[in-house]
CSV table of C-alpha atoms and ligand atoms in Angstrom, one decimal:
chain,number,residue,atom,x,y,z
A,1,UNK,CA,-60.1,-6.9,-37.1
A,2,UNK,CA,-57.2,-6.6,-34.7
A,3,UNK,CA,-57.0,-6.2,-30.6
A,4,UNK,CA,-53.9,-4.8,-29.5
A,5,UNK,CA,-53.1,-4.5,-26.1
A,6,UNK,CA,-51.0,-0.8,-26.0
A,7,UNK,CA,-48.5,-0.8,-22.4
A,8,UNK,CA,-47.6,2.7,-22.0
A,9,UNK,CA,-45.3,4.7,-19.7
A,10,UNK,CA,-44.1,7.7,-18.9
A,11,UNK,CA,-43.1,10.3,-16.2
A,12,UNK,CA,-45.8,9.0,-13.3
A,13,UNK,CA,-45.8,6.2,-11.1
A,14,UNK,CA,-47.1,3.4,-12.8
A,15,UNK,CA,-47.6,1.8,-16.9
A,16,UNK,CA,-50.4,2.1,-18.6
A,17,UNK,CA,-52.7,-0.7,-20.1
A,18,UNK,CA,-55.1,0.1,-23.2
A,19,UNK,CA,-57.1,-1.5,-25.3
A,20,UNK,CA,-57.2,-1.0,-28.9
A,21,UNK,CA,-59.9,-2.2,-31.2
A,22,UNK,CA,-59.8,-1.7,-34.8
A,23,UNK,CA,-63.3,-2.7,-35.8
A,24,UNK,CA,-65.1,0.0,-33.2
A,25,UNK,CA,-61.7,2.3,-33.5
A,26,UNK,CA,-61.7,2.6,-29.8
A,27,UNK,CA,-59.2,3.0,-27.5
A,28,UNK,CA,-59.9,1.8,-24.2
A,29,UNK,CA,-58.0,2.3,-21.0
A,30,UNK,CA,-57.6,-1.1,-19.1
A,31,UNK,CA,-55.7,-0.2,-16.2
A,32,UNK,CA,-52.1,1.5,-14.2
A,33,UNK,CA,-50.1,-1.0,-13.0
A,34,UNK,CA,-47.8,0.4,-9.9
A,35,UNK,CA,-44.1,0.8,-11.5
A,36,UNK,CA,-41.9,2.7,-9.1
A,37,UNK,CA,-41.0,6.2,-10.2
A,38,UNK,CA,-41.1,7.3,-14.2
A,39,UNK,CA,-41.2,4.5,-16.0
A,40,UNK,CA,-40.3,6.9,-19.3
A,41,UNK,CA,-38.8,3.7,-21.0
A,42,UNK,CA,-40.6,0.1,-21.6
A,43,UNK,CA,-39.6,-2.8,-23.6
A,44,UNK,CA,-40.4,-6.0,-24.3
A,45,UNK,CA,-38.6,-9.2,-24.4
A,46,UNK,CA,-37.3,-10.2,-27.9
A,47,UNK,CA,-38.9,-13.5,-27.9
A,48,UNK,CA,-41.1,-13.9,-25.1
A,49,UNK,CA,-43.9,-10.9,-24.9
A,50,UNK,CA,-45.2,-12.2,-21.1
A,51,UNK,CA,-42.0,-10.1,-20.4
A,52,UNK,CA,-41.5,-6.4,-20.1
A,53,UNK,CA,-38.6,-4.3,-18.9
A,54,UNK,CA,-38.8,-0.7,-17.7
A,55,UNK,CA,-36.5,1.5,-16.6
A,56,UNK,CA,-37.1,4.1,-13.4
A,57,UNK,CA,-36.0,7.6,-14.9
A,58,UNK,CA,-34.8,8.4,-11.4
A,59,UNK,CA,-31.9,10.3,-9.9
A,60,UNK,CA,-29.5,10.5,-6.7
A,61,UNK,CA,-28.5,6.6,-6.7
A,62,UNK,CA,-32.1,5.4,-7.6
A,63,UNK,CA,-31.6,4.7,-11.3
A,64,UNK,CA,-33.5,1.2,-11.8
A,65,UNK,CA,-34.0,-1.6,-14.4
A,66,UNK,CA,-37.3,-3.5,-13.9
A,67,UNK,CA,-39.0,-6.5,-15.2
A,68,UNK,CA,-42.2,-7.2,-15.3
A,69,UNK,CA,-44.5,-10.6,-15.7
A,70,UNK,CA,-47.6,-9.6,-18.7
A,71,UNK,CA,-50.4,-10.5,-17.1
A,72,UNK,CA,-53.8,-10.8,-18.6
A,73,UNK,CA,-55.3,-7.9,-20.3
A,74,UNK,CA,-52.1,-6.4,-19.7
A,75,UNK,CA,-51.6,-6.4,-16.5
A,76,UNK,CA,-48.3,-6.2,-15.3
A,77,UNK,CA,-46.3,-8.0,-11.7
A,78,UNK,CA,-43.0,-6.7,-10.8
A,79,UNK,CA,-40.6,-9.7,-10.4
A,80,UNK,CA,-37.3,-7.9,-10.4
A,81,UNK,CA,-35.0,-4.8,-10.0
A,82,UNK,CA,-31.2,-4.3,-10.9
A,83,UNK,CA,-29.6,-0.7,-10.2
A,84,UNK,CA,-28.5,1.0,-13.3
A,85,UNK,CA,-25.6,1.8,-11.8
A,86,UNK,CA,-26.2,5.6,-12.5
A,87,UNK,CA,-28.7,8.3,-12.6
A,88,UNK,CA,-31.5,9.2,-14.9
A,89,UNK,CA,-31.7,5.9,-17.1
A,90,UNK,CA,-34.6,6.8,-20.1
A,91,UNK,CA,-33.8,3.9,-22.1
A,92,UNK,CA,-33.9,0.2,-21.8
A,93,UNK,CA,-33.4,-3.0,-24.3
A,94,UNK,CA,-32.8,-6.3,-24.0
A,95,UNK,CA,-30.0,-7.5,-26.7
A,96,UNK,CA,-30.4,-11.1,-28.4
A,97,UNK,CA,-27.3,-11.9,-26.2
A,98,UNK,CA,-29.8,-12.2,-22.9
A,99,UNK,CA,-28.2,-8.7,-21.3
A,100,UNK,CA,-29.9,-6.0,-20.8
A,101,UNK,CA,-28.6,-2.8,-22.0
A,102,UNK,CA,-30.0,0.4,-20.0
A,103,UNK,CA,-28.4,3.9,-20.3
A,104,UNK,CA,-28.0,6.4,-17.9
A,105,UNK,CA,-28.7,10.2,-19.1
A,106,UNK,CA,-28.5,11.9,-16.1
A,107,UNK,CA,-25.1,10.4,-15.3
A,108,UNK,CA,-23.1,9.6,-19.1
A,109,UNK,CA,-22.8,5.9,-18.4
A,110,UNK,CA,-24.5,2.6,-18.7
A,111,UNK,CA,-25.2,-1.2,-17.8
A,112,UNK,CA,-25.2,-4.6,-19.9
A,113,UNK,CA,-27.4,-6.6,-16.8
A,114,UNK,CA,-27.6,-10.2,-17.7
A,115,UNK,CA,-30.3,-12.3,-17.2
A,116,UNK,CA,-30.5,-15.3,-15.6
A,117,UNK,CA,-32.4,-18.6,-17.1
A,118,UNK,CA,-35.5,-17.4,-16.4
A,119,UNK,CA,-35.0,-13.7,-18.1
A,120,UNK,CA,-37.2,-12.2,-15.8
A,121,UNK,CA,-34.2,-12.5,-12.8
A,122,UNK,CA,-31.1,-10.1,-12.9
A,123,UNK,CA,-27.5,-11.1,-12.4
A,124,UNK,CA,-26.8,-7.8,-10.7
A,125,UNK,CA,-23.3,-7.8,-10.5
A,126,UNK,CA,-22.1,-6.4,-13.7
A,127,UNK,CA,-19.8,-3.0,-13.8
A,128,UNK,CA,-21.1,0.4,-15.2
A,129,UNK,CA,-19.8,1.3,-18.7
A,130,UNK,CA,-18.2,5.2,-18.7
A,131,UNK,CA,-18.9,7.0,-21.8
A,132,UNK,CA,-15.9,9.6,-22.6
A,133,UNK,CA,-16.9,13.2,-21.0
A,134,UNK,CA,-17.0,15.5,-24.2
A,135,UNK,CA,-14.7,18.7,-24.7
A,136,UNK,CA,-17.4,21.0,-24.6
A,137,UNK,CA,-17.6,24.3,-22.3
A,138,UNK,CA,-20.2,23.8,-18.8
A,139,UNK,CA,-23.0,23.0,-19.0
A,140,UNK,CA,-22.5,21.0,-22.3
A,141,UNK,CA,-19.3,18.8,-21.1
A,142,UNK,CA,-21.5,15.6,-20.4
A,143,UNK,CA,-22.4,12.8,-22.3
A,144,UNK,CA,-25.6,11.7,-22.7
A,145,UNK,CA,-26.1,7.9,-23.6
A,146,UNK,CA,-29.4,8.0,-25.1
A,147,UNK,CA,-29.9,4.3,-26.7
A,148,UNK,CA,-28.5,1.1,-27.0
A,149,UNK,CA,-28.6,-1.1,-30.0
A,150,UNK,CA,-27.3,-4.6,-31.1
A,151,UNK,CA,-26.3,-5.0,-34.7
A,152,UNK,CA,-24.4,-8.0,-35.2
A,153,UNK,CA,-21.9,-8.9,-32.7
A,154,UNK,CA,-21.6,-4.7,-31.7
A,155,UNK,CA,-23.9,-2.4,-29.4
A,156,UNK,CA,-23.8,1.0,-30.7
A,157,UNK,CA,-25.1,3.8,-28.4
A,158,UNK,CA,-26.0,7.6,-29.7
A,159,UNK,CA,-24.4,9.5,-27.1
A,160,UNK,CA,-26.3,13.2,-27.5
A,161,UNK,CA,-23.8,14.8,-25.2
A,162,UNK,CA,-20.8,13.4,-27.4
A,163,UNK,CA,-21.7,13.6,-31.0
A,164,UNK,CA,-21.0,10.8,-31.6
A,165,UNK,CA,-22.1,7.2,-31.7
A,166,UNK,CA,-20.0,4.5,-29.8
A,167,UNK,CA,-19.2,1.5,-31.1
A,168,UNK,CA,-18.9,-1.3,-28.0
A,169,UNK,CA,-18.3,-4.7,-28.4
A,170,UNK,CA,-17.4,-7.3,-25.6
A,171,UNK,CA,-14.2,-7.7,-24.7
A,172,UNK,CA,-12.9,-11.8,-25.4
A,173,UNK,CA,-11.2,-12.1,-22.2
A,174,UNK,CA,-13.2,-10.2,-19.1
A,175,UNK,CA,-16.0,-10.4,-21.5
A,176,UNK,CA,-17.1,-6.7,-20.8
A,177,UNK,CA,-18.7,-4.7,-22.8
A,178,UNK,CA,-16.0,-1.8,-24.4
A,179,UNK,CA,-16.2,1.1,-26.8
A,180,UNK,CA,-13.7,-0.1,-29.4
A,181,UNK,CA,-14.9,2.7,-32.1
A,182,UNK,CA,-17.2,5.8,-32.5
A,183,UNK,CA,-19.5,6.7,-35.6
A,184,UNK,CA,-18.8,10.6,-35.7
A,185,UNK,CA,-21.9,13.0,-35.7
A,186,UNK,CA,-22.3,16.9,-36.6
A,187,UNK,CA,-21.0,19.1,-34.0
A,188,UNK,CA,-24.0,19.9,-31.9
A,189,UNK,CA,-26.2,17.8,-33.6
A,190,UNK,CA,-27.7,15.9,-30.8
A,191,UNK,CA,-28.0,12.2,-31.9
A,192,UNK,CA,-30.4,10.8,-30.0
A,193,UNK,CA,-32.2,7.7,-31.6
A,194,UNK,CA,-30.9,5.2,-34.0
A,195,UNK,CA,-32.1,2.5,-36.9
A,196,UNK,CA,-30.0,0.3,-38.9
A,197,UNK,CA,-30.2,-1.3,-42.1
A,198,UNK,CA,-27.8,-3.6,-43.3
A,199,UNK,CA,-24.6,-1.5,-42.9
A,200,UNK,CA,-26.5,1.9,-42.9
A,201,UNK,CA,-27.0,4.1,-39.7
A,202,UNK,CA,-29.8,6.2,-39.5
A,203,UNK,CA,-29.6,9.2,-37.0
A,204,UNK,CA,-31.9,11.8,-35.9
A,205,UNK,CA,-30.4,14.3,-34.2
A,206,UNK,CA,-32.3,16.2,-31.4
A,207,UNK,CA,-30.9,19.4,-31.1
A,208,UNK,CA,-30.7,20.7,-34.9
A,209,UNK,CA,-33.5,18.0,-35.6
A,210,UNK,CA,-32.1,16.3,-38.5
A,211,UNK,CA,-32.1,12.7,-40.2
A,212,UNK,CA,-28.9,11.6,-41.1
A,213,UNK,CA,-27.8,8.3,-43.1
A,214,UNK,CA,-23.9,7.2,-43.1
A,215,UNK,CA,-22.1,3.5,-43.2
A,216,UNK,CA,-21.5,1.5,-40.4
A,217,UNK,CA,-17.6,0.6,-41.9
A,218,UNK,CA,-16.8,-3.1,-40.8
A,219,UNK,CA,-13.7,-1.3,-39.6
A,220,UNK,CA,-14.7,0.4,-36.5
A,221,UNK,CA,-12.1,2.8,-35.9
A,222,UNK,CA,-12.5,3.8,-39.8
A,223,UNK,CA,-14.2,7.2,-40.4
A,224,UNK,CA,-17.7,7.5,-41.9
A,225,UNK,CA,-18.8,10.4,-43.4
A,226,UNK,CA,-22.7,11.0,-44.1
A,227,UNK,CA,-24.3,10.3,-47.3
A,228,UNK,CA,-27.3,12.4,-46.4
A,229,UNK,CA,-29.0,14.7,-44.1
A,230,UNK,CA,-32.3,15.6,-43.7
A,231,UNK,CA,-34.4,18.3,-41.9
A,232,UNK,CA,-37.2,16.9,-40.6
A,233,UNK,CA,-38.9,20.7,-39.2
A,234,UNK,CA,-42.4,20.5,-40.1
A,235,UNK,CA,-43.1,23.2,-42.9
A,236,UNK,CA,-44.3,26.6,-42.3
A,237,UNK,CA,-43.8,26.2,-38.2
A,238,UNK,CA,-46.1,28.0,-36.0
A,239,UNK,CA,-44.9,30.7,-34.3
A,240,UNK,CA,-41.9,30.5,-32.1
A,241,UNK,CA,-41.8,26.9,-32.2
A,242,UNK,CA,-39.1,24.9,-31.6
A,243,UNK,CA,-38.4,21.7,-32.8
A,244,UNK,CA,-36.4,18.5,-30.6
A,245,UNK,CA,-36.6,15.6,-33.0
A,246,UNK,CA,-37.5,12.7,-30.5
A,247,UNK,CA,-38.0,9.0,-32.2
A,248,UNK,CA,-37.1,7.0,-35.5
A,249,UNK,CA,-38.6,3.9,-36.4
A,250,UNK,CA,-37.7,2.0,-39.7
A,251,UNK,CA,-40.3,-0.4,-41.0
A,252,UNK,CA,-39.2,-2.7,-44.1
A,253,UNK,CA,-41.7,-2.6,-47.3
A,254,UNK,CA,-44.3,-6.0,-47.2
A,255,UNK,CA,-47.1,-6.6,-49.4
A,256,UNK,CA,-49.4,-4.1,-48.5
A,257,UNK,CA,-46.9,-1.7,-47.6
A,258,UNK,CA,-44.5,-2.1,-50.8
A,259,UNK,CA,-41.7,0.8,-49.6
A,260,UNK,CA,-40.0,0.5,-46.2
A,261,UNK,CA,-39.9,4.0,-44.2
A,262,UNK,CA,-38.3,5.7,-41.9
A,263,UNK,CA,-41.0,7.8,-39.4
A,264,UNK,CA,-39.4,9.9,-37.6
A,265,UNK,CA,-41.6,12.1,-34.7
A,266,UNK,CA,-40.5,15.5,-33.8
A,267,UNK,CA,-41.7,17.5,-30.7
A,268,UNK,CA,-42.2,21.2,-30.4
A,269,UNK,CA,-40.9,22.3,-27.3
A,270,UNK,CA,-41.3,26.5,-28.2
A,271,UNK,CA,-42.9,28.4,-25.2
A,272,UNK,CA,-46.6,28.6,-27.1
A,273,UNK,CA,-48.4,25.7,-27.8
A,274,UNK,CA,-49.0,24.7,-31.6
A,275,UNK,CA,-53.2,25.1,-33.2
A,276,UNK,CA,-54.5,21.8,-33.8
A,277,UNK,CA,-54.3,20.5,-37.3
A,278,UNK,CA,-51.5,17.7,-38.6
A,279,UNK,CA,-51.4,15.4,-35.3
A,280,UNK,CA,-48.0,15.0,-36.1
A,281,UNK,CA,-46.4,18.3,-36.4
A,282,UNK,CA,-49.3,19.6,-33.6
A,283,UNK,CA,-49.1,17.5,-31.2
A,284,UNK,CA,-45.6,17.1,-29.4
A,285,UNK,CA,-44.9,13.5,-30.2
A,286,UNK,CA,-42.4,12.0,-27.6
A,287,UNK,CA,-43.0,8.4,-28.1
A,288,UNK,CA,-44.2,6.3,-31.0
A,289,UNK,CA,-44.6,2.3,-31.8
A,290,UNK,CA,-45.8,0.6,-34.5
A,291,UNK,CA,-48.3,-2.7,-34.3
A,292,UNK,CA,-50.8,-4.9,-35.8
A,293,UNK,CA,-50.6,-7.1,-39.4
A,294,UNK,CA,-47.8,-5.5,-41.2
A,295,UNK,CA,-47.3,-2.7,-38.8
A,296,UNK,CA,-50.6,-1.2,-39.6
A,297,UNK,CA,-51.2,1.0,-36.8
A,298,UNK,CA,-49.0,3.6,-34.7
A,299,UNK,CA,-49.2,4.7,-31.5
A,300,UNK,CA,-48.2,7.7,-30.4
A,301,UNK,CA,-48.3,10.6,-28.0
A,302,UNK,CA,-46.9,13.3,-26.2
A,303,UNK,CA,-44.9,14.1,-23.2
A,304,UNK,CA,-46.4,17.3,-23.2
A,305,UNK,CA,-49.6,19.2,-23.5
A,306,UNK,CA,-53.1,16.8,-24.0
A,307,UNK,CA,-53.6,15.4,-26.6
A,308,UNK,CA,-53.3,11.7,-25.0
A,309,UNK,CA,-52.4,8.5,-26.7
A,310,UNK,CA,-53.4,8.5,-30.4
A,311,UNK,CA,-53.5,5.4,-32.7
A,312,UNK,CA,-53.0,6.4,-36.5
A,313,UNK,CA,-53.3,4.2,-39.0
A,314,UNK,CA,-50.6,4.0,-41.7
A,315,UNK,CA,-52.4,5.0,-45.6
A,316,UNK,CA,-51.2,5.4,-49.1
A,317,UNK,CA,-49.0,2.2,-48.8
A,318,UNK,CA,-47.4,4.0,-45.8
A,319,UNK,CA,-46.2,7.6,-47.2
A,320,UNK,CA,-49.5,9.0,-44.7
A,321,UNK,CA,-51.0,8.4,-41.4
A,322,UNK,CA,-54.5,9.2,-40.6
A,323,UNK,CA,-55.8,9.4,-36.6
A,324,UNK,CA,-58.3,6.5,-36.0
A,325,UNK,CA,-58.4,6.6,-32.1
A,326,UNK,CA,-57.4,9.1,-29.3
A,327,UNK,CA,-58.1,8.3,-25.8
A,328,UNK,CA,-57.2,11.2,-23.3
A,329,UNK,CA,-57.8,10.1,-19.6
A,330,UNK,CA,-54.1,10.0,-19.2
A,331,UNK,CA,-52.1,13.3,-20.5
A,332,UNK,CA,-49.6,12.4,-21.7
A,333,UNK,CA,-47.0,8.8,-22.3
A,334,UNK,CA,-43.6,9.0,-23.1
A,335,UNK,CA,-43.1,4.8,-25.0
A,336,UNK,CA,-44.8,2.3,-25.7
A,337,UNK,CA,-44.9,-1.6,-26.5
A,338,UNK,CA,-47.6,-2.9,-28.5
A,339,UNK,CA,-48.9,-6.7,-27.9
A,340,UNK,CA,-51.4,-8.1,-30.6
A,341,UNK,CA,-53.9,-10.5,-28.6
B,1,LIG,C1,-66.0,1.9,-26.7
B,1,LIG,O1,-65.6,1.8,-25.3
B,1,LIG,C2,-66.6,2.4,-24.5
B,1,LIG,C3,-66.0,2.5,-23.1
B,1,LIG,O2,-65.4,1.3,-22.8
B,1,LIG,C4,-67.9,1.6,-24.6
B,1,LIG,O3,-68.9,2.2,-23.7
B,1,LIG,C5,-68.3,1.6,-26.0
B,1,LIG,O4,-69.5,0.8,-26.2
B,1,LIG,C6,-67.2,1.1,-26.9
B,1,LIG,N1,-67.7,1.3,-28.3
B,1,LIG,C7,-67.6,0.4,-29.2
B,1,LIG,C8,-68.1,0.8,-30.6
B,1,LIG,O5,-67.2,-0.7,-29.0
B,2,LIG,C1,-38.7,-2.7,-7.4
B,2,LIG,O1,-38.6,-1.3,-7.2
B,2,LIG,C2,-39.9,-0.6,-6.9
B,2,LIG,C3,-39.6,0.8,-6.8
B,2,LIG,O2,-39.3,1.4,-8.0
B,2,LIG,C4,-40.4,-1.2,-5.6
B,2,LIG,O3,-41.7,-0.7,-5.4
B,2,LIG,C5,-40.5,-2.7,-5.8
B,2,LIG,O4,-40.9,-3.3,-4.6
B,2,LIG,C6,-39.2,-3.3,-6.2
B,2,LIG,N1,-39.4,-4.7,-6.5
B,2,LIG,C7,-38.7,-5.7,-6.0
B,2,LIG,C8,-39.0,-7.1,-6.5
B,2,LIG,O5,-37.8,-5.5,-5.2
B,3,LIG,C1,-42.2,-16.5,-21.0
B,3,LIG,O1,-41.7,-16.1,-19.7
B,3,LIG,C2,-42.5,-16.5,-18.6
B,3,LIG,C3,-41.8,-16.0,-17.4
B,3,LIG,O2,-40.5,-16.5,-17.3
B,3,LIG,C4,-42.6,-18.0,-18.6
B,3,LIG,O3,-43.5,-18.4,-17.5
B,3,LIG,C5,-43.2,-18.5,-19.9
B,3,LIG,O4,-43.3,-19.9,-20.0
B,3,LIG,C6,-42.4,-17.9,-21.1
B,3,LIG,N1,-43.1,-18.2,-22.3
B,3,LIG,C7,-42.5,-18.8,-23.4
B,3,LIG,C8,-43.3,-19.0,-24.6
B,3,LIG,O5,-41.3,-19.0,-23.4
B,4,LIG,C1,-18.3,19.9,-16.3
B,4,LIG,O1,-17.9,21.2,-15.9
B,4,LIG,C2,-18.3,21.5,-14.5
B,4,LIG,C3,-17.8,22.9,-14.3
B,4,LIG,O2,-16.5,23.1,-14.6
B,4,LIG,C4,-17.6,20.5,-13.6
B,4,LIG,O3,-18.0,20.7,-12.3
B,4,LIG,C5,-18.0,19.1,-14.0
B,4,LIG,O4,-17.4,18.1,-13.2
B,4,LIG,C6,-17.7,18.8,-15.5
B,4,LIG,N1,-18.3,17.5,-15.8
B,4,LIG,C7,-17.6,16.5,-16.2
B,4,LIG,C8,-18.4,15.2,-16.6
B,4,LIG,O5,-16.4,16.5,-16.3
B,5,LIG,C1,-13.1,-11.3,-30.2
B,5,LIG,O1,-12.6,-12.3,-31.0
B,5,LIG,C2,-13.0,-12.3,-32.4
B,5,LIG,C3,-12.5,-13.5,-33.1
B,5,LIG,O2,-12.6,-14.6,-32.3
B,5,LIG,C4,-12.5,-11.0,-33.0
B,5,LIG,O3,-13.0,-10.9,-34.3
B,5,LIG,C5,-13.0,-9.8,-32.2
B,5,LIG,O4,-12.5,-8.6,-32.8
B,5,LIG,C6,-12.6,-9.9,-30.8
B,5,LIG,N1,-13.2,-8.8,-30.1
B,5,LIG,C7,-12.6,-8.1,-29.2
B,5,LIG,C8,-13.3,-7.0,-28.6
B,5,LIG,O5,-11.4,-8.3,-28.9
């Protein structure tokens, strides 16, 4: 038997709190905790899960990095906010250096905020990282920071804009964060979420939704060309569908899940929406997180249409997921972090 606790956001005005019970398979919502505009990016601290950070998804200066005190039953207390120094942050995660990274969409640039001892408090003063503005034609000359990862002493950020994947590091002296390499993608390929493991990248790529798998050379102006790419369109699409591959998770084997695997969730943004059927290829999936004793369960939803929050439960070692749980009073979540009680 397992209890999770499942905080969820999205494009509304406050985070979710459900319930998950394996035993009854039932999904109950707890509660909407107030969060300031479109919370469409939560995360929680590495180390201490009383702590969550969220972004606000907003625009025209209002950009925002939030923390937030767990309460019980999920309940969450804003403690702080830092600008994030830009517009239209959707992603947020806190490094094992005590920053917090946040990207900027809307706007092609990011933050590193550090915390202070108590990593619920923001040191607000640190500068806004640029990304390079792409040589593309209007409207596609942005770039478009869409994660930020720590492997080893680096941050690399898919920029979907770019094609490309920067490689930062902080700089010895002024100890700013700078891109000192780039991890080159497909033209027009969209990269917009990221996995690593051990010196291999795993891409997926929004806009021609593929999976692609390349080095991470310890050399980081070196070149890296891919060793595979996958297309991860659903077979036999429904009509005039269209596919925007959204979120990769990779999940190492353990013993009663012998492989590791890579999930990756694709939405179907096409003008008609899809019959019901395969959860995953019917329903739009925008955001997706794993949880419970091995990573048993996954939780997922889309940003679009109604089919709610679904839990799934991972089968045949992990090669299939089968819907346990769907609760629908809220439309549709965009992330979510998953806190076993
Ligand atoms: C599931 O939750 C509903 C609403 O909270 C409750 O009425 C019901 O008894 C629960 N079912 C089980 C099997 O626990
Ligand atoms: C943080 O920002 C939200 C608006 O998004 C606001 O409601 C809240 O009062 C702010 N919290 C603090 C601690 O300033
Ligand atoms: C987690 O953070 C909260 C808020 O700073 C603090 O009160 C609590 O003691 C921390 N818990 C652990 C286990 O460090
Ligand atoms: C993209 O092109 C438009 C139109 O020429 C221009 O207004 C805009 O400043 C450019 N964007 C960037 C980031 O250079
Ligand atoms: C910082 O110093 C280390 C060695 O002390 C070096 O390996 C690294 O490349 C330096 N990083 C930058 C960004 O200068």
């Amino acid at each position: 038997m397992v209890n999770l606790i499942i905080l969820a956001g999205g494009y509304t005005n406050f985070i979710a709190t459900y319930l998950f019970n394996s035993t009854s398979s039932n999904l109950t919502l707890l509660g909407q905790s107030p969060s300031g505009e479109n919370p469409s990016w939560i995360a929680s601290h590495p180390t201490n899960k009383s702590i969550l950070y969220a972004v606000n998804e907003a625009f025209n200066g209002l950009g925002q990095l939030q923390s937030f005190l767990v309460g019980q039953d999920g309940a969450l207390f804003n403690v702080a906010n830092a600008s994030s120094g830009g517009d239209g942050p959707a992603f947020v995660n806190p490094l094992s250096t005590g920053e917090v990274a946040i990207m900027n969409f809307g706007s092609g640039d990011g933050k590193f905020v550090p915390t202070k001892e108590d990593p619920l408090e923001f040191d607000d003063t640190a500068p806004v990282v640029t990304f390079p503005t792409p040589e593309k034609p209007p409207p596609s000359n942005f770039s478009r920071p869409h994660m930020a990862l720590d492997v080893g002493s680096e941050v690399l950020v898919p920029d979907l804009g770019g094609d490309t994947v920067w490689r930062l590091a902080k700089d010895n002296i002024t100890g700013e964060y700078k891109i000192q390499g780039q991890l080159q993608q497909p033209p027009n390929s969209g990269p917009r979420h990221i996995a690593v493991k051990g010196n291999t990248l795993y891409t997926i790529h929004e806009t021609d939704s593929t999976l692609t798998q390349q080095a991470i050379p310890q050399d980081p102006t070196a070149p890296s060309p891919m060793i595979a790419t996958f297309n991860i369109t659903p077979p036999n699409p429904p009509p005039q569908a269209q596919f925007a591959a959204a979120e990769i998770r990779l999940l190492d084997s353990s013993p009663k899940f012998p492989k590791a695997y890579i999930y990756a969730s694709n939405r179907n943004i096409g003008p008609v929406p899809a019959p019901e059927g395969d959860a995953i290829a019917v329903y739009e999936i925008r955001g997706m997180e794993f949880g419970g004793d091995e990573n048993e369960f996954l939780v997922a939803a889309g940003n679009v249409g109604e089919a709610g929050t679904i839990v799934m439960r991972r089968t045949n070692g992990g090669a299939d997921l089968e819907m346990v749980a769907q609760n629908t009073e809220i439309l549709t979540r965009t992330t979510f972090v998953l806190l076993q009680q």
